[in-house]
PDB file of C-alpha atoms in Angstrom:
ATOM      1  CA  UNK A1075      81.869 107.285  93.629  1.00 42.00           C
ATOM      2  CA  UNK A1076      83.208 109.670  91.182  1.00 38.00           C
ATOM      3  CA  UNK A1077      85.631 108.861  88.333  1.00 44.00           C
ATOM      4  CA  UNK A1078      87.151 112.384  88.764  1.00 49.00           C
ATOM      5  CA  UNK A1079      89.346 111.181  91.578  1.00 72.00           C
ATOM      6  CA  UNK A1080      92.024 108.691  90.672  1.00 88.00           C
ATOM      7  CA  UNK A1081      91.739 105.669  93.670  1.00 94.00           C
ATOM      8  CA  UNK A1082      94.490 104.780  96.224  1.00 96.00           C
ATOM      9  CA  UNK A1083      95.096 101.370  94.373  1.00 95.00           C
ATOM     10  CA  UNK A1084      95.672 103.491  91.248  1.00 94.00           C
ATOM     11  CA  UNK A1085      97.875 106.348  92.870  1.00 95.00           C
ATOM     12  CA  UNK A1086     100.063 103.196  94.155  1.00 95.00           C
ATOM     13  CA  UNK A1087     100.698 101.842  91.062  1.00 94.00           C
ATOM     14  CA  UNK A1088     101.580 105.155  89.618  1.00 93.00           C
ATOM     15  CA  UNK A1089     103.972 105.592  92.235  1.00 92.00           C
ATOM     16  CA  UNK A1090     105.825 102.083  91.546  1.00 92.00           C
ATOM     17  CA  UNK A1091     105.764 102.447  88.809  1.00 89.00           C
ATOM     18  CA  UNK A1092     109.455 103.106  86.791  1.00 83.00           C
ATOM     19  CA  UNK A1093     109.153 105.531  84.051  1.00 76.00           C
ATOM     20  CA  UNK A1094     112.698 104.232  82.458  1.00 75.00           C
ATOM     21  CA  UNK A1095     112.113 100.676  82.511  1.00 77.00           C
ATOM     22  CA  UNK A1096     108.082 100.540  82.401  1.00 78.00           C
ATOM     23  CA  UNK A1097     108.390  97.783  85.454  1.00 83.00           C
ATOM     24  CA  UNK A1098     106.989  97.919  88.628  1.00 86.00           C
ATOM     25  CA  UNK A1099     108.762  98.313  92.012  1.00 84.00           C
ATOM     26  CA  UNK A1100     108.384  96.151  94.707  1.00 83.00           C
ATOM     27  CA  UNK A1101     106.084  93.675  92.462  1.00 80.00           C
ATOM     28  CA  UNK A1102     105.034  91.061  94.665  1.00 79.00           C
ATOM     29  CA  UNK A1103     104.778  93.558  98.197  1.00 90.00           C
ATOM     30  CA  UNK A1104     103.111  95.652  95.745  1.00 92.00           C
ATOM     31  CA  UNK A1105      99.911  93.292  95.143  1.00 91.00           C
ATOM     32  CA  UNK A1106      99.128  93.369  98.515  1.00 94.00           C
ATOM     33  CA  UNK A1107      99.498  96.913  98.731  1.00 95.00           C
ATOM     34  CA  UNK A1108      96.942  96.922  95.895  1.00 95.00           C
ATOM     35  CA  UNK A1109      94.176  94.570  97.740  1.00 95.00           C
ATOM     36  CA  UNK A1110      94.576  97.244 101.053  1.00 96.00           C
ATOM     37  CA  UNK A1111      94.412 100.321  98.778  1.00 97.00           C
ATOM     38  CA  UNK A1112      91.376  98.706  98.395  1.00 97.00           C
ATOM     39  CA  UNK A1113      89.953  98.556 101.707  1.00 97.00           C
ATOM     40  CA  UNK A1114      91.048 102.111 102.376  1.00 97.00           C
ATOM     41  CA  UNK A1115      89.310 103.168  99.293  1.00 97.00           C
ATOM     42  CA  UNK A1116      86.121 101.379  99.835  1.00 97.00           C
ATOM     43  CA  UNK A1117      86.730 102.842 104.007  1.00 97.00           C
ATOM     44  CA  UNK A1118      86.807 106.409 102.669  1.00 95.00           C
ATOM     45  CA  UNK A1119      83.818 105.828 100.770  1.00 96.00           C
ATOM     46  CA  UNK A1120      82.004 104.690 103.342  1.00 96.00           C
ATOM     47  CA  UNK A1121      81.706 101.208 102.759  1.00 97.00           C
ATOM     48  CA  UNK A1122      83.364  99.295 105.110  1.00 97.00           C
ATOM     49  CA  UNK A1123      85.450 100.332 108.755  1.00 96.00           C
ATOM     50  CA  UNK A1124      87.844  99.310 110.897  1.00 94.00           C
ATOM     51  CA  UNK A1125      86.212  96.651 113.795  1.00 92.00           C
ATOM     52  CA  UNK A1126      89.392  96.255 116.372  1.00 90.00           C
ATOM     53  CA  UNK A1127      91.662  94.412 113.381  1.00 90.00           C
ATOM     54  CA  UNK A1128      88.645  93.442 111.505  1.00 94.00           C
ATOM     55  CA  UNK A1129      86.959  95.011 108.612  1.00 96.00           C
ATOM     56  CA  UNK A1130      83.329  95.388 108.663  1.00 96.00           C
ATOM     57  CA  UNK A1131      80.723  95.960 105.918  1.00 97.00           C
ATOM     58  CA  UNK A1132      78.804  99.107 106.769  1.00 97.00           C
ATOM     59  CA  UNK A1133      77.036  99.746 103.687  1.00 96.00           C
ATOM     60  CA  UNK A1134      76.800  97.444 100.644  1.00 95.00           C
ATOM     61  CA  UNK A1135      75.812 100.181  97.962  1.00 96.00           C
ATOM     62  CA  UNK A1136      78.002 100.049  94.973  1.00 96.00           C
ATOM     63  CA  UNK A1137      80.448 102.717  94.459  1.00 95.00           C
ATOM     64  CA  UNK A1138      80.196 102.693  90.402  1.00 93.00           C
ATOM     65  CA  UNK A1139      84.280 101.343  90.382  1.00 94.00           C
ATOM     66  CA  UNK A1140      83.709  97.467  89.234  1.00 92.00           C
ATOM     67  CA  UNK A1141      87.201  96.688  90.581  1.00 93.00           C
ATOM     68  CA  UNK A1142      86.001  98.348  94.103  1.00 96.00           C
ATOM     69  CA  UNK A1143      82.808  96.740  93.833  1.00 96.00           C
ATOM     70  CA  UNK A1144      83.962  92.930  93.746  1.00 94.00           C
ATOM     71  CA  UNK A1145      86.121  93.753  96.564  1.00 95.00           C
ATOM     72  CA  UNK A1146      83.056  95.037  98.367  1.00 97.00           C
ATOM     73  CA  UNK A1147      80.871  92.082  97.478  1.00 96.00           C
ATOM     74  CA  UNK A1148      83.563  89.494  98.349  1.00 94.00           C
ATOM     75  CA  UNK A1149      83.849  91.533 101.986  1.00 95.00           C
ATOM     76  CA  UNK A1150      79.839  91.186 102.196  1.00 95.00           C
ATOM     77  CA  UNK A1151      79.392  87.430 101.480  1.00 95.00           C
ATOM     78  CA  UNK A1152      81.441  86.884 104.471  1.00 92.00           C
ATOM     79  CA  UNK A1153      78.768  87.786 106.803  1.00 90.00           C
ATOM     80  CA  UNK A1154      80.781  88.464 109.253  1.00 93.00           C
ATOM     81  CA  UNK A1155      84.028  90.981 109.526  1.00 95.00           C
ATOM     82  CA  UNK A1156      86.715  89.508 108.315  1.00 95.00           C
ATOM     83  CA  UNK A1157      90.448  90.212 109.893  1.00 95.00           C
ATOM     84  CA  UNK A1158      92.662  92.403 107.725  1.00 95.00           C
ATOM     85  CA  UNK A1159      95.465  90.204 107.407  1.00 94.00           C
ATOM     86  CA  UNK A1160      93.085  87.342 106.276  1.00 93.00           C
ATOM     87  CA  UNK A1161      91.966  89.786 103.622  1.00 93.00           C
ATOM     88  CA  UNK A1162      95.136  90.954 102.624  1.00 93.00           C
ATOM     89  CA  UNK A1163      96.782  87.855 102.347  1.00 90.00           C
ATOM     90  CA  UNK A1164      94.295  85.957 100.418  1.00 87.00           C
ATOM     91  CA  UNK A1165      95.907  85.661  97.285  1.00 78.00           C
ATOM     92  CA  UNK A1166      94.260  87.872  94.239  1.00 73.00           C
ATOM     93  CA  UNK A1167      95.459  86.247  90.355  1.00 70.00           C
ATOM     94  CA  UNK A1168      95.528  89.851  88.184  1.00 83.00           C
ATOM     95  CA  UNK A1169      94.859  92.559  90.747  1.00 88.00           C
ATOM     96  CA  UNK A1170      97.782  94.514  89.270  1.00 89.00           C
ATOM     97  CA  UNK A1171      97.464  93.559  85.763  1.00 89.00           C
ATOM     98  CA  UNK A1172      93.754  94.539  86.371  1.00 91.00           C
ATOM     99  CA  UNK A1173      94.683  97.911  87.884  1.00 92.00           C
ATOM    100  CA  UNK A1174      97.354  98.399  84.642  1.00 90.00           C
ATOM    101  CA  UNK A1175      94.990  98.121  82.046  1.00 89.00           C
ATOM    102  CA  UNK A1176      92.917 100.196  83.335  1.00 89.00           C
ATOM    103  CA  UNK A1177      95.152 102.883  84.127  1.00 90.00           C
ATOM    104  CA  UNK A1178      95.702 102.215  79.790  1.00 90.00           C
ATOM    105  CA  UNK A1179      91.811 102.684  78.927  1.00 90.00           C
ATOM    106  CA  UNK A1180      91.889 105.756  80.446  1.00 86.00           C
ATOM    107  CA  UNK A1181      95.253 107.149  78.799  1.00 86.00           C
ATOM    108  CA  UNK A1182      97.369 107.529  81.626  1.00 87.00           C
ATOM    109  CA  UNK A1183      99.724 104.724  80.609  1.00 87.00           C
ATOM    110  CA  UNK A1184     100.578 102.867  77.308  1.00 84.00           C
ATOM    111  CA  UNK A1185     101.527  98.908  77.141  1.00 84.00           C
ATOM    112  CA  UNK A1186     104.764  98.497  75.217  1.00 84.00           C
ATOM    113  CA  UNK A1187     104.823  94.395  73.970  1.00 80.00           C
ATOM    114  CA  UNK A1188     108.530  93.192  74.435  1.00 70.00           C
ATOM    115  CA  UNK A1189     110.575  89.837  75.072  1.00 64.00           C
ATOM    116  CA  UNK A1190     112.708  88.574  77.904  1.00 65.00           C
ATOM    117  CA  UNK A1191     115.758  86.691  76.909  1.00 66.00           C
ATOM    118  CA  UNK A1192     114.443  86.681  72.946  1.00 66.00           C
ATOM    119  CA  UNK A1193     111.319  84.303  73.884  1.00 72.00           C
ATOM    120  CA  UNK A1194     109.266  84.949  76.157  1.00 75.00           C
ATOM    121  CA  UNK A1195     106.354  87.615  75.637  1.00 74.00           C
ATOM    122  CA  UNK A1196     106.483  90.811  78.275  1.00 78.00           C
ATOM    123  CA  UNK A1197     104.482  93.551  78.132  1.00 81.00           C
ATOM    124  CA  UNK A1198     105.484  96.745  79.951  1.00 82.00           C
ATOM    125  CA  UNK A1199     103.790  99.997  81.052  1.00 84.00           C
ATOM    126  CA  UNK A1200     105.025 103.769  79.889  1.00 81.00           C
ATOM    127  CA  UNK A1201     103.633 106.810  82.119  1.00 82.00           C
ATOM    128  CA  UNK A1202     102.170 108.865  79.300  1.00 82.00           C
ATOM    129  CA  UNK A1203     101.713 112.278  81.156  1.00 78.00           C
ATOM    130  CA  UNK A1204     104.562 111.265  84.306  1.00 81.00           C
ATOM    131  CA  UNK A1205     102.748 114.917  85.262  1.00 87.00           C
ATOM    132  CA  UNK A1206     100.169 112.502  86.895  1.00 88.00           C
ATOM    133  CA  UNK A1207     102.514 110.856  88.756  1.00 87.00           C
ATOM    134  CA  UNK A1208     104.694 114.011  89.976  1.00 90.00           C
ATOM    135  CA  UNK A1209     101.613 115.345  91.399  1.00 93.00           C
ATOM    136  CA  UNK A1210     100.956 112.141  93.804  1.00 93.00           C
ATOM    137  CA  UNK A1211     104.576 112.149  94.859  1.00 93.00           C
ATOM    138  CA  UNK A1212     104.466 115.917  95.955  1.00 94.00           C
ATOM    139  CA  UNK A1213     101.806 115.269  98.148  1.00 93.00           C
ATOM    140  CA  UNK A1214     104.236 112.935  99.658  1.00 94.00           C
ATOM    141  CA  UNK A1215     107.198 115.482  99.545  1.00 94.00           C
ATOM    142  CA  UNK A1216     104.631 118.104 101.118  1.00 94.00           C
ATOM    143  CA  UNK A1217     104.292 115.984 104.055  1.00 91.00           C
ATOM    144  CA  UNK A1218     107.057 114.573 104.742  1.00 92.00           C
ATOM    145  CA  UNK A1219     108.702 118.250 104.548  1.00 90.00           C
ATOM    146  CA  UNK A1220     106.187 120.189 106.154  1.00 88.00           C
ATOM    147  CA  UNK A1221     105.482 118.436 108.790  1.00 79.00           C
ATOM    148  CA  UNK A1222     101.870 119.109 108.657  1.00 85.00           C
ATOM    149  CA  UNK A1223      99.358 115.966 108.901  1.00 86.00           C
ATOM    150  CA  UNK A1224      97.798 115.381 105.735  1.00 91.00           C
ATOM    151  CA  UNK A1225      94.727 114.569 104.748  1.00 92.00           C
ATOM    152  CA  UNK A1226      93.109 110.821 105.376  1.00 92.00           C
ATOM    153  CA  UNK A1227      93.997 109.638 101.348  1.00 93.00           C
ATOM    154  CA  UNK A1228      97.458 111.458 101.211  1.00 94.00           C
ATOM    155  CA  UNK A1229      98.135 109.886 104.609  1.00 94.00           C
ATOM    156  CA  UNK A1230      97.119 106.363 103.822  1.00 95.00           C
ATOM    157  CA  UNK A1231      98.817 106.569 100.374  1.00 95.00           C
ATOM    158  CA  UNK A1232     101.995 107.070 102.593  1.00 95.00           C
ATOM    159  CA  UNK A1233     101.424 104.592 105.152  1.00 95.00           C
ATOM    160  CA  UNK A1234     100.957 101.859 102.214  1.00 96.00           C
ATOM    161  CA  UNK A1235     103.652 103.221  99.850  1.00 95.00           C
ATOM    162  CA  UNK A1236     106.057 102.241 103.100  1.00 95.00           C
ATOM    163  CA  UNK A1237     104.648  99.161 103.891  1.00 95.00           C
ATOM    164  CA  UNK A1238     105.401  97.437 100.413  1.00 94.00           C
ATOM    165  CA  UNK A1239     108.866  98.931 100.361  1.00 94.00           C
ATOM    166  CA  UNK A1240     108.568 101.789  98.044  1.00 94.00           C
ATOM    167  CA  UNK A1241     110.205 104.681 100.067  1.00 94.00           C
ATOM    168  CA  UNK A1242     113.881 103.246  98.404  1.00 92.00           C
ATOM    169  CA  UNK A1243     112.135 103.634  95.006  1.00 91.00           C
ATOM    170  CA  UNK A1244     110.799 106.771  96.176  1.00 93.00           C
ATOM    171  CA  UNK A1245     113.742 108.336  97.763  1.00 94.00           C
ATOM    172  CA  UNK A1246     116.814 106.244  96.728  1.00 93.00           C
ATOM    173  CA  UNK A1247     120.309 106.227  98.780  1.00 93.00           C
ATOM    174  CA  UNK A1248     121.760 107.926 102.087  1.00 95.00           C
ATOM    175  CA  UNK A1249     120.579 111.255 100.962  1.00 93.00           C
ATOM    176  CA  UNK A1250     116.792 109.525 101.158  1.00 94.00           C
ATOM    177  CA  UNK A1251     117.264 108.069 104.370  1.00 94.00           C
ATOM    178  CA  UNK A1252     115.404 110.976 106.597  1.00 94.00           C
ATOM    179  CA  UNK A1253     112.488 110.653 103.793  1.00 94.00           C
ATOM    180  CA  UNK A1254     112.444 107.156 104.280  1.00 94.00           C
ATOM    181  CA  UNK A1255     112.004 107.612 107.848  1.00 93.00           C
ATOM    182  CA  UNK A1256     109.222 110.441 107.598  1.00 93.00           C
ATOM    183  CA  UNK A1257     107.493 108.461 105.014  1.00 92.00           C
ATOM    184  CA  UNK A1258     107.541 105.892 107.829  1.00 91.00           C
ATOM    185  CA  UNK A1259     105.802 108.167 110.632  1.00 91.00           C
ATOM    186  CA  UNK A1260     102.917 109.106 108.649  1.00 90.00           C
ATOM    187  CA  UNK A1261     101.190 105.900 109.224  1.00 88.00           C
ATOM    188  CA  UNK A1262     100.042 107.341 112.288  1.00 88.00           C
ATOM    189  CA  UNK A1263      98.030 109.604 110.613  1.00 89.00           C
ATOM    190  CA  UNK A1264      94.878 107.824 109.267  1.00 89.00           C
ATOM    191  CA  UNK A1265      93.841 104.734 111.838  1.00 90.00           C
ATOM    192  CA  UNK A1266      92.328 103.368 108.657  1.00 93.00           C
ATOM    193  CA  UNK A1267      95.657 103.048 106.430  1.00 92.00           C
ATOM    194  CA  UNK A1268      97.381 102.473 109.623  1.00 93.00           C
ATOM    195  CA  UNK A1269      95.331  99.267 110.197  1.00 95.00           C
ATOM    196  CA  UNK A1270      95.509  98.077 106.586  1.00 95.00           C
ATOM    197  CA  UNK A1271      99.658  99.011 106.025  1.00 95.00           C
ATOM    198  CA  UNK A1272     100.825  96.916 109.657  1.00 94.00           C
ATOM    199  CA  UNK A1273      98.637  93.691 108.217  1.00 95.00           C
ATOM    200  CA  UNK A1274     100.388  94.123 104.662  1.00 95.00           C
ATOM    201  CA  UNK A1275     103.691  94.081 106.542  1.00 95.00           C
ATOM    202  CA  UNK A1276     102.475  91.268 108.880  1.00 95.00           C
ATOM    203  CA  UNK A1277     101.389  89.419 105.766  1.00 94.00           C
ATOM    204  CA  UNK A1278     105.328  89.282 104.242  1.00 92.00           C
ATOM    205  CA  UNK A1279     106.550  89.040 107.294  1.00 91.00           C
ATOM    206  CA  UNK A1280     104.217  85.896 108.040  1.00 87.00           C
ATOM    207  CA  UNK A1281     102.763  86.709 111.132  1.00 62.00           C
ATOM    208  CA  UNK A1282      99.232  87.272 111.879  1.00 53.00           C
ATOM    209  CA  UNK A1283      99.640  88.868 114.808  1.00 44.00           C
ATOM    210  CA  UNK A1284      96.628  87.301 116.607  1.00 49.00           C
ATOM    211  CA  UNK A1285      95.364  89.540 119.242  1.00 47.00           C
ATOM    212  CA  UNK A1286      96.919  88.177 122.227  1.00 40.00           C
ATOM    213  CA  UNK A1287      94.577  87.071 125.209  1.00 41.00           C
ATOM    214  CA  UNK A1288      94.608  88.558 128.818  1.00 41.00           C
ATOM    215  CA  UNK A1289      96.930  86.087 130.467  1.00 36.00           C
ATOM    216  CA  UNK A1290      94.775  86.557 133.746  1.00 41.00           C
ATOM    217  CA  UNK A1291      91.481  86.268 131.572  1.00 40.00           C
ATOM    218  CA  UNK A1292      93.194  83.092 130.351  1.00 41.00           C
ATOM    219  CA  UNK A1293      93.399  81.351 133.737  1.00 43.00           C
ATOM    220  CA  UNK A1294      90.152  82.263 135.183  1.00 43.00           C
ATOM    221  CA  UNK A1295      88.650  80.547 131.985  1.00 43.00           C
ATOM    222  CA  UNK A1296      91.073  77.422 132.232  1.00 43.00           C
ATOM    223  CA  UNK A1297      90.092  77.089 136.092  1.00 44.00           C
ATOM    224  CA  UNK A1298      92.149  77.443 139.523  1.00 40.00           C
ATOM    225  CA  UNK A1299      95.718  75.767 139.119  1.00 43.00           C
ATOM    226  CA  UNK A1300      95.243  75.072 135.982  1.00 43.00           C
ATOM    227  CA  UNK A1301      98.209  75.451 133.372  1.00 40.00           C
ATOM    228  CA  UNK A1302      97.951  77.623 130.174  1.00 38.00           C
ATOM    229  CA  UNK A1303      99.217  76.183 127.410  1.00 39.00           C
ATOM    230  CA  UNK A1304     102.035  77.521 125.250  1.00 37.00           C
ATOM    231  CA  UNK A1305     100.716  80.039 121.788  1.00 36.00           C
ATOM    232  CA  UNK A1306     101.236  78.074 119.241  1.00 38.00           C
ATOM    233  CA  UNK A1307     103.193  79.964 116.603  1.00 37.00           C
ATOM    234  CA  UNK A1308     101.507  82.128 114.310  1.00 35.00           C
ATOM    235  CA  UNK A1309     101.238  82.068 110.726  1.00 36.00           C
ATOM    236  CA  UNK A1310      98.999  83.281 107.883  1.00 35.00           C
ATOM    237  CA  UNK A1311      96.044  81.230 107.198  1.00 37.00           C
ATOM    238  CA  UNK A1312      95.471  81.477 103.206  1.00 38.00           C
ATOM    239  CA  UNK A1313      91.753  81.900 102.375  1.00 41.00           C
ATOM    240  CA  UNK A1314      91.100  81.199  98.527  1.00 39.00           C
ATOM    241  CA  UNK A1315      88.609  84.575  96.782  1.00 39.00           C
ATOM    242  CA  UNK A1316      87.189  83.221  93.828  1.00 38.00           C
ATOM    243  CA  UNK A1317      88.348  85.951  91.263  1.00 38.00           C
ATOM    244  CA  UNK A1318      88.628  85.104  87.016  1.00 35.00           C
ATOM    245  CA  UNK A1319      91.141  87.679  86.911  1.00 35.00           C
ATOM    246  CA  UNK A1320      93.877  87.501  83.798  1.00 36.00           C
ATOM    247  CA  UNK A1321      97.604  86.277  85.002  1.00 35.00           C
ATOM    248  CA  UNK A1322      99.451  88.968  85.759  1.00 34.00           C
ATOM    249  CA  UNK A1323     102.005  89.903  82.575  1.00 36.00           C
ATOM    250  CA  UNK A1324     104.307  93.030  83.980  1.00 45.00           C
ATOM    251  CA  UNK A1325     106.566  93.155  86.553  1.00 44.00           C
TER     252      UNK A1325
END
C-alpha cells in the first residue's frame, strides 16, 4: 500500500480532532472507531472481507503500513474468522496515541506538552495545515448534500464517523440536525463499513448481537416436544490482543 493516501484510521482522527482545544472528540467511541478503520482499510486493500458478521483473512501479504500490518497478523493467527464485534471490542492500549504520533512524524499535526489542574502532564495535538482536514470533511459535505453515493472510503469514513458519535462534532446544534441524519444514511453505502460501524455501535451499546437461530431449525435439532430454552442475554465477550502499545496521553 501506498503512503500517498492518508488511511481511514488517520482521516478519523483528523476529523475528531478539535483544532481550538487540540483534544479529541468522542475519545473513548473514538478508539473503537480506530480498530474498525482498520478492518475497512486492510478490506479495501484486499486483505481481509466480510464472512456473514465475521472477518476473514484473504490474503496475508503486508501492506507496507506497520500499524495495518499488526492488525493483519493478529486477524491471521486466529485461524479462523473472527466476528467483528469480538474484534472491535477487544481492547487496544495506544491505538490512538499510536495513530497521533504518527500523524506528528509526518507533519500533519504538532504535540503541544501542557498540565491539567497544575500537575499532571497532558500533551495535546494542533492541526498544522487544518487544509488536510477541510478536505476530508467536504467529502462528507459533498455527500451528504448531493445526494450522490460516494465512493467505498468516503462512504465508510461516514458510516464510522456516525457510529462513534462525531456527526454533533461535525455538525453541531438544530441547524445540524438534517446532516446528522444524512451522515446517518450513508452507512448503507459500503457493506464493508456498514458491517464494521453497526459492531462499533453494538460494542458501546453492549450487545453482540449474536445471529439469532431459526426458531424452527431450533426444535427439529432439540427433538419432537421438546422445549427451547430461553437466549440467554447477550453481552460482549472481551478477548485480550497482545499489543506493547504506549498508554494513551491525549484526550
Amino acid at each position: 500500500m501506498g503512503r500517498s493516501r492518508r488511511t481511514l484510521p488517520e482521516e478519523l482522527l483528523l476529523l475528531a480532532l478539535d483544532p481550538t482545544t487540540g483534544t479529541t472528540a468522542q475519545p473513548q467511541s473514538l478508539d473503537l472507531g480506530l480498530a474498525g478503520a482498520q478492518l475497512v482499510e486492510l478490506a479495501l486493500a484486499g486483505r481481509i472481507a466480510p464472512d456473514g458478521d465475521r472477518i476473514a483473512v484473504v490474503s496475508p501479504r503486508p501492506t507496507g503500513d506497520p500499524t495495518l500490518d499488526c492488525a493483519l497478523e493478529l486477524l491471521r493467527r486466529r485461524g479462523a474468522p473472527v466476528r467483528a464485534v469480538h474484534w472491535i471490542g477487544g481492547p487496544r492500549l495506544g491505538l490512538r496515541q499510536t495513530y497521533l504520533s504518527h500523524l506528528e512524524r509526518c507533519g500533519m499535526v504538532h504535540a503541544v506538552a501542557g498540565q491539567m489542574c497544575g500537575v499532571l502532564p497532558t500533551t495535546r495535538y494542533q492541526a498544522t495545515d487544518t487544509a488536510i482536514s477541510r478536505e476530508i470533511k467536504a467529502r462528507l459535505d459533498s455527500a451528504i448534500r448531493t445526494g450522490v453515493p460516494p465512493d467505498p472510503r468516503t462512504a465508510a469514513l461516514a458510516a464510522l464517523a456516525h457510529a462513534v458519535g462525531l456527526g454533533k462534532h461535525l455538525y453541531p446544534g438544530n441547524e445540524g440536525r438534517s446532516s446528522r441524519s444524512r451522515l446517518r444514511d450513508l452507512i448503507r453505502h459500503d457493506p464493508m463499513g456498514g458491517l464494521v460501524a453497526h459492531a462499533v455501535m453494538d460494542v458501546q451499546n453492549g450487545a453482540a448481537a449474536q445471529p439469532r437461530r431459526n426458531p424452527a431449525q431450533a426444535g427439529r435439532q432439540a427433538g419432537p416436544g421438546a422445549r427451547t430454552a430461553p437466549e440467554p442475554a447477550r453481552g460482549v465477550p472481551v478477548q485480550p490482543h497482545r499489543s506493547a502499545m504506549a498508554r494513551v496521553v491525549a484526550h
